[in-house]
Structure formats: structure tokens, C-alpha cells
Amino acid sequence: MEILSLLGDGMVLSLQPLNLLLIIVGVTVGLFIGAMPGLGSVNGVAILLPITFLVPPGSAIIFLAAIYYGAMYGGAISSVTLGIPGASTAVATTFDGRPLALQGKAGLALVAAAVASFVGGTVANILFTAFAPLLASVALSFGPPEIFALMLLAFATFVGLGGDDIPKTILSICMGLVFAAIGFDQVSGAPRLILFDINGFLKGINFLVLAIGVYGIGEMIWTIYSTRGEITTTKAEISVGQIWRDIKEVGQRGWKGTAIGSFLGFFVGILPAAGATPGSLMSYGVAKMVSRKPDEFGKGHPGGVCAPEAANNSASTGAMLPMLTLGIPGSPTTAVLLGGMVIWGLTPGPRLFVEQTEFVWGLIGSFYVSNVFALLINLAFIPLFIWMLRMPFTILAPLIFVLSVIGGYAALRDMFDIWLLLVFGFGAFFLRRFDYPLAPAVLAIVLGPIAEPTLRQSLLLSSGDPSIFFTRPISGPIMVIAIILILLPLAKFLRQNKPA
């Protein structure tokens, strides 16, 4: 009851006129920041951080958290309407969101994203409120072996993303791992895979550049190729009645993906340095794996939108937990928020819940309020986003190209990234032309930089003994499940080819 009383006080504080105004403005600004390719929540929060010095510290972090929430919602907009991920957290949304838009069901995809985001955020808020200290201690118990086991489990679900063509899926994963290894070795510091001694490769492959190249430029080239240059317009209509029908369809076909994303996303989000991107990608893989019709994923299934969108919103709340309770940022955006808190004279950690009760519960209360307003504002703007899809492709293609180039350049402001963007775009087109799945490669380049160092750190801890992954109480069961999932396709193949 004490928690409910504190939460009630926090929600009253967040509904004060100044804080409520900041929440509405923050969510709206974040929605459009998230929709702009190349920006995302990190850049949005960092750019607007100086403005917050005009208001009290409690109101300031409520404003920045609202931007974070809005950006998580907004990332799906360009993924659906243009096929360009607004941020790395929305890459998995493109897998099914864009096919739905091309089928004239953009409204369904956007409604699915909004509803799943709301449910994921709500579940995460409840878990955050009820189990903050306990979950913080669980996150601390995850060492390198546990994190590697979790990454291996994610790779095990990748096999399902390639349909029945397992060899092509494995090759796609290996390509992603090669791209992830480019740059300086995280352990020894030695340069690796610096192709033709080009200095641009020293900083590694920026994931956002790869994602925009594959799903922005590559999608544009594929559309031009598949339509043979004909002028095309995506059919999309929207009305209040249609939104209500879409919500009911999401409830029928997307509930499983929403549930998976809500819980898995939050769990991955609380792990230090993991963030929302791995959570959304893993949730998509798991949702497809447990679906009764996995073949529909990648072709326009609402569950393929619900799973990553519920996960990235849930993970964004989860990432706040280690920041507030331990002083350890769970994502790049929460690292910026942590810096802001330090500037305002607030010290994150276990004592924060005791010494700054009003601040902490005001922030937690704002999570609930921001989540509601993010849903309402997102649904209100859906007609505007649908209107964008009615433009002829002769106008849309140059717009996609310009936004892709701007988004790729904005990340690091390096012209080398623009050339990579074009290479990845044409490479994605040829891979798609020869029926190679793109999703596993994109997913592998996200998790590769996490899996490799944790594998090597684990083996250093055990003096090279791989049994460390199986003897620890958390990593052991995860490893066993991952190995079973990896061997399932082989068992299926042997069963199908068994002589009668």
C-alpha cells in the first residue's frame, strides 16, 4: 500500500500544470524526433538538454523522459511509411510494418505500433514500480557468461527468421558478424578487417548507417526494380471507424507478440549496456518462433509490428531502472539523462529512493502519464502519416533518398558513411534479388559487438574452460535452451527425410 500511496503522490506531481505541459510538448517533440531517420532519442535528448535548465530539476527530467517516450513511439512512423528505420530501435518494425503499408494497411501497422507501445510501456511501468530494487539486483547478477548466453539465445531464434532456407540464414548471420568485427578489437585494441587500408573502417560500421542503407536505399531500389519504373502510389485510407477496427484486429492477431515484447523487452532493457535495440530484435525473433503461422512474418503480420514496438517501449522504461537504482545507464539515452541528473545535483543510486522520494516518484508517475499522452497523440497524427503514403512514388523515392543520406550523415557527420550507405543499399538489393534474408544480417551486426567481448571475457575468467557457460545457475539453462533451438531445424530435416 505504501508503494501505491507514493505512486499516487508522484502522479499528482506529474499532473501539475507545468509538468503536464512539459509532458505533452516532450512527447510530441519526441514523436517527430523519433520519426526522423538518423536522429532518435539519444540525439533528441542531448540536443534539448540545455533547455531544461530553465525549469526545476524534477520537471526537467520529466520533460526529457517524455521526449524519450515519444521517440520510442515515433521510430515506427518512418519504418512503416517510408521503410526507413527512424532509429535502430525500430529496425525490426520495418520487417512487417513496411509490407503492411505496401498492401494498403499502413493504418493497421501504425495502430499496431501505437497500441503495442502503450501496452509495453504500461507493463514495464508496473514492473518498474513493483520490483525496482529486486530487478536491479537481478541485473547486477548478470556477468559476461550470462550476457553471452542471452546473445546466443537470440542467435538461436534467428534461424527462424530465414524461413526454411537455413544455409542462407546462417550465411546472412555470418555476414553480419563480419561487419560487426570491423574496427578496433575491443579487448586487444588491434585493428581488424580494415579493407584496403581505408581509415574510415577504423571506427567500425555504424549500425544506423547499415540499417538506413539496407531498409532505405535498398527498399527504394527494390521498389523501382519490382515495379519496372511505373508510377506507384500506396493505397491508404483512415477513419475513426477504421482505427477502431484496426485496434480489434491488433487484439486478435498481435496479442502474443505484444506480450512477448512487453516482458522480454523490459528484461533486456534492465541489463546494463543492452538497451532497446537488442530487446526489440530478440522479441521479433521469439514472436515469430512461437507463432502458429511463422511464414506470415516478414510479409505483413501485425504481430511482427507489435513485438518490437512493445519491446522497445518496455526496454526504454527498463533502462531507467539501473540508472536510478544503481547509477548505471541501461542505454545510450539514459546515459545522457544520467549526465543531466548529475548536473542538477542529483546522485543516482540506492539512496536516491530515500533522499529524493518526491523526485523519484514524480518521475515514475510521469511514465504513466507520458505513456497515455503518447498513445493519444500518436493516434491523432495517424491521418497525417497516412497522407504521406498517398504521394506518387516519383516524389516519394527522391524524398526517401534525401532523408536516408541526411540520416546517415547526421550520425557521425562523416562522408565515408554516405559511401557505405550506398554500398549497403545496392548490396541489400542484390541479396534480396537472390532470396537471401536481410533480417539475420542486420540482427547479427547489433548483437555481435555484445556477444564477442562477453565470450572472450568469460573464457578469460575460466582460463579457457567453456564449461563456465553451463555451470552457472543463470547462464546454464539459457545455453541449454539456445542449443536445443539451434538443433531443432536439424531434427526437423532428419524427420522429413526419414524413409517410410
Short mmCIF file of C-alpha atoms in Angstrom, two decimals:
data_model
loop_
_atom_site.label_atom_id
_atom_site.label_comp_id
_atom_site.label_asym_id
_atom_site.label_seq_id
_atom_site.Cartn_x
_atom_site.Cartn_y
_atom_site.Cartn_z
CA MET A 1 0.00 0.00 0.00
CA GLU A 2 2.90 2.32 0.66
CA ILE A 3 4.04 1.94 -2.95
CA LEU A 4 0.55 2.81 -4.24
CA SER A 5 0.47 5.88 -1.98
CA LEU A 6 3.87 7.04 -3.24
CA LEU A 7 2.84 6.37 -6.85
CA GLY A 8 -0.36 8.38 -6.35
CA ASP A 9 1.67 11.31 -4.98
CA GLY A 10 4.01 11.02 -7.97
CA MET A 11 1.17 11.08 -10.49
CA VAL A 12 -0.36 14.13 -8.78
CA LEU A 13 3.03 15.83 -9.05
CA SER A 14 3.36 14.94 -12.74
CA LEU A 15 -0.14 16.33 -13.43
CA GLN A 16 0.77 19.79 -12.15
CA PRO A 17 0.26 22.36 -14.94
CA LEU A 18 3.98 22.92 -15.69
CA ASN A 19 4.85 19.22 -15.65
CA LEU A 20 1.77 18.27 -17.68
CA LEU A 21 2.65 20.89 -20.32
CA LEU A 22 6.23 19.60 -20.47
CA ILE A 23 4.97 16.03 -20.87
CA ILE A 24 2.67 16.94 -23.79
CA VAL A 25 5.34 19.05 -25.51
CA GLY A 26 8.04 16.46 -24.83
CA VAL A 27 6.00 13.54 -26.18
CA THR A 28 5.03 15.49 -29.32
CA VAL A 29 8.58 16.65 -30.00
CA GLY A 30 9.90 13.15 -29.31
CA LEU A 31 7.36 11.65 -31.72
CA PHE A 32 8.76 13.69 -34.62
CA ILE A 33 12.38 13.29 -33.48
CA GLY A 34 11.90 9.52 -33.49
CA ALA A 35 10.32 9.64 -36.94
CA MET A 36 13.30 11.49 -38.46
CA PRO A 37 15.88 8.98 -39.74
CA GLY A 38 19.24 9.45 -38.08
CA LEU A 39 18.05 11.42 -35.07
CA GLY A 40 16.47 9.13 -32.48
CA SER A 41 16.06 9.57 -28.74
CA VAL A 42 19.78 9.95 -27.96
CA ASN A 43 20.27 12.96 -30.21
CA GLY A 44 16.90 14.45 -29.28
CA VAL A 45 17.55 14.31 -25.53
CA ALA A 46 21.13 15.56 -25.95
CA ILE A 47 20.10 18.49 -28.17
CA LEU A 48 17.28 19.60 -25.84
CA LEU A 49 19.19 19.04 -22.58
CA PRO A 50 20.31 22.73 -22.26
CA ILE A 51 16.67 23.92 -22.45
CA THR A 52 15.87 22.06 -19.24
CA PHE A 53 17.98 24.42 -17.13
CA LEU A 54 15.07 26.89 -17.36
CA VAL A 55 12.84 24.69 -15.17
CA PRO A 56 13.29 22.85 -11.81
CA PRO A 57 15.31 19.58 -11.93
CA GLY A 58 12.24 17.37 -11.34
CA SER A 59 10.36 18.99 -14.22
CA ALA A 60 13.49 18.87 -16.39
CA ILE A 61 13.94 15.10 -16.23
CA ILE A 62 10.18 14.58 -16.66
CA PHE A 63 10.47 16.58 -19.90
CA LEU A 64 13.48 14.58 -21.12
CA ALA A 65 11.83 11.28 -20.18
CA ALA A 66 8.74 12.35 -22.17
CA ILE A 67 10.95 13.01 -25.20
CA TYR A 68 12.44 9.53 -24.72
CA TYR A 69 8.94 8.03 -24.62
CA GLY A 70 7.77 9.96 -27.67
CA ALA A 71 10.85 8.98 -29.68
CA MET A 72 10.23 5.30 -28.95
CA TYR A 73 6.71 5.71 -30.40
CA GLY A 74 7.92 7.82 -33.33
CA GLY A 75 10.55 5.40 -34.60
CA ALA A 76 7.81 3.25 -36.13
CA ILE A 77 6.43 6.07 -38.27
CA SER A 78 9.18 6.26 -40.90
CA SER A 79 9.69 2.48 -40.66
CA VAL A 80 6.10 2.00 -41.85
CA THR A 81 5.56 4.97 -44.15
CA LEU A 82 8.98 5.13 -45.84
CA GLY A 83 10.66 1.84 -45.00
CA ILE A 84 13.49 3.76 -43.27
CA PRO A 85 14.04 2.99 -39.57
CA GLY A 86 13.70 6.22 -37.62
CA ALA A 87 16.18 4.78 -35.12
CA SER A 88 17.97 1.49 -34.52
CA THR A 89 15.21 0.52 -32.06
CA ALA A 90 12.67 0.50 -34.93
CA VAL A 91 14.61 -1.66 -37.39
CA ALA A 92 12.59 -4.79 -36.59
CA THR A 93 9.36 -2.81 -37.08
CA THR A 94 10.33 -2.39 -40.73
CA PHE A 95 10.24 -6.16 -41.33
CA ASP A 96 6.42 -6.28 -41.24
CA GLY A 97 5.40 -2.62 -40.98
CA ARG A 98 6.58 -1.72 -44.47
CA PRO A 99 4.94 -4.75 -46.18
CA LEU A 100 1.66 -3.83 -44.45
CA ALA A 101 1.95 -0.27 -45.80
CA LEU A 102 2.60 -1.56 -49.34
CA GLN A 103 -0.57 -3.68 -49.03
CA GLY A 104 -2.61 -0.55 -48.23
CA LYS A 105 -2.71 -1.40 -44.49
CA ALA A 106 -0.47 1.36 -43.18
CA GLY A 107 -3.21 2.37 -40.74
CA LEU A 108 -3.20 -1.14 -39.26
CA ALA A 109 0.61 -1.06 -38.92
CA LEU A 110 0.61 2.37 -37.23
CA VAL A 111 -2.25 1.45 -34.91
CA ALA A 112 -0.49 -1.82 -34.03
CA ALA A 113 2.69 0.12 -33.24
CA ALA A 114 0.83 2.64 -31.07
CA VAL A 115 -1.24 0.09 -29.14
CA ALA A 116 1.69 -2.31 -28.61
CA SER A 117 3.88 0.57 -27.48
CA PHE A 118 1.24 1.61 -24.96
CA VAL A 119 0.83 -1.93 -23.60
CA GLY A 120 4.60 -2.47 -23.47
CA GLY A 121 5.10 0.81 -21.65
CA THR A 122 2.29 0.05 -19.20
CA VAL A 123 3.62 -3.43 -18.36
CA ALA A 124 7.12 -2.01 -17.90
CA ASN A 125 5.82 0.78 -15.65
CA ILE A 126 4.03 -1.74 -13.42
CA LEU A 127 7.11 -3.97 -13.19
CA PHE A 128 9.29 -0.94 -12.53
CA THR A 129 7.01 0.30 -9.75
CA ALA A 130 6.61 -3.05 -8.02
CA PHE A 131 10.03 -4.66 -8.35
CA ALA A 132 12.62 -1.90 -8.79
CA PRO A 133 15.09 -2.96 -6.02
CA LEU A 134 14.72 -6.69 -6.77
CA LEU A 135 15.17 -6.30 -10.53
CA ALA A 136 18.20 -4.06 -10.00
CA SER A 137 19.89 -6.84 -8.01
CA VAL A 138 18.99 -9.38 -10.72
CA ALA A 139 20.58 -7.15 -13.37
CA LEU A 140 23.77 -6.96 -11.28
CA SER A 141 23.99 -10.77 -11.17
CA PHE A 142 24.39 -10.88 -14.96
CA GLY A 143 28.08 -11.22 -15.75
CA PRO A 144 29.76 -11.89 -19.13
CA PRO A 145 28.71 -15.60 -19.25
CA GLU A 146 25.04 -14.75 -18.67
CA ILE A 147 25.04 -11.96 -21.26
CA PHE A 148 26.74 -14.19 -23.85
CA ALA A 149 24.22 -16.95 -23.16
CA LEU A 150 21.42 -14.46 -23.75
CA MET A 151 23.02 -13.34 -27.03
CA LEU A 152 23.39 -16.97 -28.14
CA LEU A 153 19.71 -17.48 -27.38
CA ALA A 154 18.95 -14.52 -29.63
CA PHE A 155 21.08 -16.01 -32.41
CA ALA A 156 19.21 -19.30 -31.98
CA THR A 157 15.94 -17.51 -32.75
CA PHE A 158 17.50 -16.02 -35.91
CA VAL A 159 17.27 -19.39 -37.61
CA GLY A 160 13.50 -18.95 -37.69
CA LEU A 161 13.85 -15.62 -39.47
CA GLY A 162 15.16 -17.23 -42.64
CA GLY A 163 12.17 -19.49 -43.26
CA ASP A 164 13.11 -22.97 -44.43
CA ASP A 165 16.38 -21.93 -46.12
CA ILE A 166 18.67 -22.47 -43.13
CA PRO A 167 22.01 -22.29 -45.06
CA LYS A 168 21.16 -18.83 -46.43
CA THR A 169 20.11 -17.70 -42.96
CA ILE A 170 23.40 -18.88 -41.44
CA LEU A 171 25.38 -17.19 -44.21
CA SER A 172 23.44 -13.97 -43.60
CA ILE A 173 24.25 -14.15 -39.87
CA CYS A 174 27.94 -14.71 -40.63
CA MET A 175 27.98 -11.67 -42.92
CA GLY A 176 26.52 -9.56 -40.11
CA LEU A 177 29.12 -10.85 -37.64
CA VAL A 178 31.91 -9.96 -40.08
CA PHE A 179 30.60 -6.41 -40.39
CA ALA A 180 30.34 -6.22 -36.60
CA ALA A 181 34.02 -7.20 -36.25
CA ILE A 182 35.33 -4.34 -38.43
CA GLY A 183 37.29 -1.72 -36.49
CA PHE A 184 39.40 -1.94 -33.35
CA ASP A 185 39.35 -5.12 -31.28
CA GLN A 186 37.58 -4.28 -28.02
CA VAL A 187 39.91 -6.49 -25.97
CA SER A 188 43.37 -6.12 -27.54
CA GLY A 189 42.86 -2.78 -29.31
CA ALA A 190 44.29 -4.13 -32.58
CA PRO A 191 42.68 -3.02 -35.88
CA ARG A 192 40.72 -5.74 -37.70
CA LEU A 193 39.33 -6.15 -41.24
CA ILE A 194 40.45 -2.68 -42.38
CA LEU A 195 39.63 -3.24 -46.04
CA PHE A 196 42.20 -1.78 -48.46
CA ASP A 197 43.70 0.15 -45.50
CA ILE A 198 40.87 2.69 -45.70
CA ASN A 199 40.92 4.75 -42.49
CA GLY A 200 37.14 5.08 -42.46
CA PHE A 201 36.84 1.44 -41.41
CA LEU A 202 38.84 2.08 -38.21
CA LYS A 203 35.77 3.42 -36.43
CA GLY A 204 33.77 0.33 -37.38
CA ILE A 205 30.41 0.05 -39.15
CA ASN A 206 27.80 2.37 -37.69
CA PHE A 207 24.67 0.26 -37.24
CA LEU A 208 22.31 3.11 -38.14
CA VAL A 209 24.17 3.64 -41.42
CA LEU A 210 23.77 -0.05 -42.27
CA ALA A 211 20.08 -0.06 -41.27
CA ILE A 212 19.24 3.05 -43.31
CA GLY A 213 21.23 1.75 -46.28
CA VAL A 214 19.54 -1.66 -46.22
CA TYR A 215 15.97 -0.54 -45.49
CA GLY A 216 16.04 2.96 -47.02
CA ILE A 217 18.18 2.87 -50.16
CA GLY A 218 17.79 -0.88 -50.67
CA GLU A 219 13.99 -0.75 -50.36
CA MET A 220 13.81 2.18 -52.78
CA ILE A 221 15.93 0.37 -55.40
CA TRP A 222 13.90 -2.82 -54.96
CA THR A 223 10.61 -0.95 -55.42
CA ILE A 224 11.89 0.70 -58.60
CA TYR A 225 13.07 -2.70 -59.89
CA SER A 226 9.91 -4.61 -58.96
CA THR A 227 7.54 -2.00 -60.48
CA ARG A 228 9.76 -1.57 -63.58
CA GLY A 229 9.75 2.19 -63.09
CA GLU A 230 5.95 2.56 -63.12
CA ILE A 231 4.48 5.39 -61.04
CA THR A 232 3.05 3.81 -57.91
CA THR A 233 1.04 5.13 -55.01
CA THR A 234 0.36 3.23 -51.81
CA LYS A 235 -3.36 2.95 -51.22
CA ALA A 236 -4.12 4.01 -47.66
CA GLU A 237 -7.35 5.21 -46.11
CA ILE A 238 -8.11 6.03 -42.47
CA SER A 239 -11.14 6.96 -40.38
CA VAL A 240 -12.23 6.73 -36.77
CA GLY A 241 -14.16 3.55 -37.52
CA GLN A 242 -11.16 2.07 -39.33
CA ILE A 243 -8.88 2.84 -36.39
CA TRP A 244 -11.30 1.03 -34.07
CA ARG A 245 -11.40 -1.99 -36.41
CA ASP A 246 -7.61 -1.98 -36.59
CA ILE A 247 -7.40 -1.94 -32.78
CA LYS A 248 -9.66 -5.03 -32.63
CA GLU A 249 -7.52 -6.81 -35.26
CA VAL A 250 -4.38 -5.99 -33.28
CA GLY A 251 -6.03 -7.52 -30.23
CA GLN A 252 -6.80 -10.70 -32.15
CA ARG A 253 -3.58 -11.19 -34.13
CA GLY A 254 -0.98 -9.19 -32.24
CA TRP A 255 -1.60 -10.00 -28.57
CA LYS A 256 1.04 -12.74 -28.45
CA GLY A 257 3.77 -10.53 -29.94
CA THR A 258 2.75 -7.68 -27.62
CA ALA A 259 3.00 -9.90 -24.54
CA ILE A 260 6.40 -11.28 -25.58
CA GLY A 261 7.78 -7.83 -26.36
CA SER A 262 6.44 -6.30 -23.14
CA PHE A 263 8.17 -8.76 -20.80
CA LEU A 264 11.26 -9.70 -22.83
CA GLY A 265 11.94 -6.08 -23.76
CA PHE A 266 11.82 -4.96 -20.13
CA PHE A 267 14.12 -7.78 -19.01
CA VAL A 268 16.71 -6.98 -21.71
CA GLY A 269 16.33 -3.24 -21.04
CA ILE A 270 17.39 -3.53 -17.39
CA LEU A 271 20.68 -5.19 -18.39
CA PRO A 272 23.42 -2.53 -18.34
CA ALA A 273 24.60 -1.51 -21.83
CA ALA A 274 21.98 -3.66 -23.62
CA GLY A 275 19.25 -1.15 -24.46
CA ALA A 276 16.09 -1.29 -26.55
CA THR A 277 17.56 -2.36 -29.89
CA PRO A 278 18.59 -5.92 -28.89
CA GLY A 279 15.32 -6.27 -26.96
CA SER A 280 13.17 -5.36 -29.97
CA LEU A 281 15.10 -7.64 -32.33
CA MET A 282 15.04 -10.58 -29.93
CA SER A 283 11.30 -10.10 -29.31
CA TYR A 284 10.62 -10.20 -33.05
CA GLY A 285 12.54 -13.48 -33.37
CA VAL A 286 10.79 -15.08 -30.41
CA ALA A 287 7.35 -13.89 -31.59
CA LYS A 288 7.94 -15.47 -34.98
CA MET A 289 9.29 -18.65 -33.44
CA VAL A 290 6.20 -19.23 -31.26
CA SER A 291 3.68 -18.13 -33.90
CA ARG A 292 1.32 -20.69 -35.43
CA LYS A 293 1.94 -19.07 -38.84
CA PRO A 294 5.62 -18.04 -38.87
CA ASP A 295 5.64 -17.86 -42.67
CA GLU A 296 3.44 -14.74 -42.49
CA PHE A 297 6.15 -12.82 -40.64
CA GLY A 298 8.12 -10.57 -42.96
CA LYS A 299 5.15 -10.35 -45.32
CA GLY A 300 2.87 -8.11 -43.25
CA HIS A 301 1.84 -9.70 -39.95
CA PRO A 302 0.57 -7.35 -37.19
CA GLY A 303 2.43 -9.45 -34.60
CA GLY A 304 5.68 -8.57 -36.38
CA VAL A 305 4.98 -4.91 -35.62
CA CYS A 306 3.60 -5.43 -32.12
CA ALA A 307 6.54 -7.47 -30.77
CA PRO A 308 9.37 -4.98 -31.47
CA GLU A 309 7.27 -1.92 -30.66
CA ALA A 310 6.13 -3.31 -27.31
CA ALA A 311 9.72 -4.34 -26.62
CA ASN A 312 11.43 -1.02 -27.39
CA ASN A 313 8.98 0.92 -25.22
CA SER A 314 9.23 -1.62 -22.43
CA ALA A 315 13.02 -1.63 -22.69
CA SER A 316 13.19 2.17 -22.55
CA THR A 317 11.47 2.06 -19.15
CA GLY A 318 13.59 -0.90 -18.08
CA ALA A 319 16.76 1.01 -18.96
CA MET A 320 15.73 3.68 -16.44
CA LEU A 321 15.85 1.14 -13.61
CA PRO A 322 19.63 0.53 -13.37
CA MET A 323 20.19 4.26 -13.92
CA LEU A 324 18.06 5.29 -10.94
CA THR A 325 18.81 2.41 -8.56
CA LEU A 326 22.47 1.73 -9.37
CA GLY A 327 23.72 4.78 -11.27
CA ILE A 328 24.45 2.54 -14.29
CA PRO A 329 22.85 3.67 -17.59
CA GLY A 330 20.96 0.89 -19.34
CA SER A 331 21.06 2.57 -22.77
CA PRO A 332 22.80 5.48 -24.56
CA THR A 333 19.79 7.74 -23.92
CA THR A 334 19.75 7.02 -20.20
CA ALA A 335 23.48 7.82 -20.17
CA VAL A 336 22.58 11.34 -21.34
CA LEU A 337 19.82 11.51 -18.70
CA LEU A 338 22.33 10.38 -16.07
CA GLY A 339 24.62 13.24 -17.06
CA GLY A 340 21.73 15.67 -16.72
CA MET A 341 20.89 14.36 -13.24
CA VAL A 342 24.48 14.82 -12.11
CA ILE A 343 24.47 18.38 -13.47
CA TRP A 344 21.29 19.09 -11.49
CA GLY A 345 22.96 17.86 -8.31
CA LEU A 346 21.11 14.52 -8.09
CA THR A 347 23.15 11.39 -7.35
CA PRO A 348 21.62 8.21 -8.82
CA GLY A 349 21.90 5.10 -6.67
CA PRO A 350 20.13 3.20 -3.88
CA ARG A 351 19.97 6.29 -1.66
CA LEU A 352 18.07 8.27 -4.29
CA PHE A 353 14.78 6.49 -3.41
CA VAL A 354 15.26 7.53 0.24
CA GLU A 355 16.75 11.02 -0.05
CA GLN A 356 14.83 12.25 -3.12
CA THR A 357 11.48 10.49 -2.73
CA GLU A 358 9.43 13.27 -4.32
CA PHE A 359 11.73 13.45 -7.35
CA VAL A 360 11.83 9.68 -7.93
CA TRP A 361 8.10 9.07 -7.61
CA GLY A 362 7.27 12.18 -9.61
CA LEU A 363 9.39 10.73 -12.42
CA ILE A 364 7.78 7.28 -12.13
CA GLY A 365 4.33 8.88 -12.12
CA SER A 366 5.25 10.79 -15.28
CA PHE A 367 5.98 7.47 -17.02
CA TYR A 368 2.29 6.53 -16.73
CA VAL A 369 1.08 9.97 -17.84
CA SER A 370 3.57 10.16 -20.74
CA ASN A 371 2.50 6.73 -21.91
CA VAL A 372 -1.17 7.76 -22.14
CA PHE A 373 -0.45 11.02 -23.95
CA ALA A 374 1.98 9.32 -26.32
CA LEU A 375 -0.78 6.90 -27.37
CA LEU A 376 -3.38 9.66 -27.85
CA ILE A 377 -1.03 11.98 -29.76
CA ASN A 378 0.22 9.11 -31.93
CA LEU A 379 -3.32 8.03 -32.86
CA ALA A 380 -4.27 11.66 -33.55
CA PHE A 381 -1.42 12.07 -36.06
CA ILE A 382 -2.06 8.80 -37.95
CA PRO A 383 -4.14 10.59 -40.68
CA LEU A 384 -1.14 12.86 -41.35
CA PHE A 385 1.20 9.89 -41.67
CA ILE A 386 -1.29 8.12 -43.97
CA TRP A 387 -1.45 11.22 -46.16
CA MET A 388 2.30 10.91 -46.77
CA LEU A 389 1.73 7.49 -48.33
CA ARG A 390 -0.61 8.87 -50.96
CA MET A 391 2.24 10.68 -52.69
CA PRO A 392 3.31 9.18 -56.03
CA PHE A 393 6.50 7.14 -55.83
CA THR A 394 8.18 9.58 -58.24
CA ILE A 395 8.02 12.08 -55.36
CA LEU A 396 8.48 9.59 -52.55
CA ALA A 397 11.67 7.99 -53.97
CA PRO A 398 13.74 11.22 -54.01
CA LEU A 399 12.37 12.04 -50.53
CA ILE A 400 13.48 8.63 -49.23
CA PHE A 401 16.91 9.09 -50.80
CA VAL A 402 17.43 12.56 -49.34
CA LEU A 403 16.24 11.52 -45.86
CA SER A 404 18.45 8.43 -45.99
CA VAL A 405 21.53 10.47 -46.88
CA ILE A 406 20.78 13.09 -44.22
CA GLY A 407 20.14 10.39 -41.62
CA GLY A 408 23.33 8.52 -42.50
CA TYR A 409 25.42 11.70 -42.36
CA ALA A 410 23.84 13.03 -39.15
CA ALA A 411 25.06 10.10 -37.05
CA LEU A 412 28.81 10.86 -37.20
CA ARG A 413 29.00 13.59 -39.85
CA ASP A 414 31.45 11.58 -41.91
CA MET A 415 31.28 11.46 -45.71
CA PHE A 416 32.64 7.91 -45.60
CA ASP A 417 29.33 6.81 -44.09
CA ILE A 418 27.47 8.09 -47.17
CA TRP A 419 29.52 5.81 -49.44
CA LEU A 420 28.87 2.91 -47.07
CA LEU A 421 25.17 3.79 -47.15
CA LEU A 422 25.10 3.41 -50.94
CA VAL A 423 27.14 0.19 -50.87
CA PHE A 424 24.81 -1.36 -48.29
CA GLY A 425 21.78 -0.22 -50.29
CA PHE A 426 22.92 -1.89 -53.50
CA GLY A 427 24.21 -4.91 -51.55
CA ALA A 428 20.79 -5.34 -49.90
CA PHE A 429 19.11 -5.15 -53.30
CA PHE A 430 21.25 -7.94 -54.75
CA LEU A 431 20.83 -10.12 -51.66
CA ARG A 432 17.07 -9.69 -51.90
CA ARG A 433 17.22 -10.38 -55.61
CA PHE A 434 18.77 -13.80 -54.89
CA ASP A 435 16.41 -14.55 -51.97
CA TYR A 436 18.89 -14.10 -49.12
CA PRO A 437 17.21 -12.95 -45.89
CA LEU A 438 18.36 -9.49 -44.75
CA ALA A 439 16.99 -9.59 -41.20
CA PRO A 440 19.55 -12.05 -39.74
CA ALA A 441 22.48 -9.96 -41.03
CA VAL A 442 21.05 -6.79 -39.53
CA LEU A 443 20.35 -8.52 -36.23
CA ALA A 444 23.84 -10.05 -36.09
CA ILE A 445 25.57 -6.70 -36.50
CA VAL A 446 23.60 -5.43 -33.48
CA LEU A 447 24.41 -8.31 -31.16
CA GLY A 448 27.89 -9.11 -32.48
CA PRO A 449 29.64 -6.27 -30.56
CA ILE A 450 27.94 -7.51 -27.37
CA ALA A 451 28.42 -11.27 -27.90
CA GLU A 452 32.10 -11.28 -28.89
CA PRO A 453 33.62 -9.39 -25.92
CA THR A 454 31.43 -11.23 -23.39
CA LEU A 455 32.51 -14.58 -24.89
CA ARG A 456 36.18 -13.65 -24.61
CA GLN A 457 35.80 -12.19 -21.12
CA SER A 458 34.04 -15.36 -19.97
CA LEU A 459 36.83 -17.57 -21.32
CA LEU A 460 39.42 -15.33 -19.67
CA LEU A 461 37.59 -15.74 -16.35
CA SER A 462 37.61 -19.54 -16.70
CA SER A 463 41.15 -19.82 -18.18
CA GLY A 464 39.67 -21.07 -21.45
CA ASP A 465 37.24 -23.59 -19.94
CA PRO A 466 33.89 -23.40 -21.85
CA SER A 467 32.05 -25.19 -19.03
CA ILE A 468 31.66 -21.77 -17.34
CA PHE A 469 28.61 -21.22 -19.55
CA PHE A 470 26.91 -24.40 -18.29
CA THR A 471 27.86 -24.47 -14.60
CA ARG A 472 26.48 -21.07 -13.60
CA PRO A 473 22.86 -21.09 -12.40
CA ILE A 474 21.57 -18.43 -14.84
CA SER A 475 23.69 -18.96 -17.95
CA GLY A 476 23.41 -22.78 -17.85
CA PRO A 477 19.64 -23.10 -18.55
CA ILE A 478 19.80 -20.32 -21.15
CA MET A 479 22.62 -22.10 -23.00
CA VAL A 480 20.72 -25.41 -22.99
CA ILE A 481 17.60 -23.75 -24.44
CA ALA A 482 19.71 -21.99 -27.10
CA ILE A 483 21.39 -25.24 -28.18
CA ILE A 484 18.02 -27.00 -28.39
CA LEU A 485 16.65 -24.23 -30.60
CA ILE A 486 19.72 -24.40 -32.85
CA LEU A 487 19.35 -28.18 -33.27
CA LEU A 488 15.58 -28.08 -33.92
CA PRO A 489 15.91 -27.40 -37.70
CA LEU A 490 18.32 -30.33 -37.98
CA ALA A 491 15.86 -32.61 -36.18
CA LYS A 492 13.05 -31.37 -38.43
CA PHE A 493 15.17 -32.06 -41.53
CA LEU A 494 16.05 -35.58 -40.41
CA ARG A 495 12.41 -36.33 -39.58
CA GLN A 496 11.21 -35.14 -43.01
CA ASN A 497 13.84 -37.20 -44.85
CA LYS A 498 13.41 -40.37 -42.80
CA PRO A 499 12.47 -43.26 -45.13
CA ALA A 500 8.94 -44.58 -44.67
#
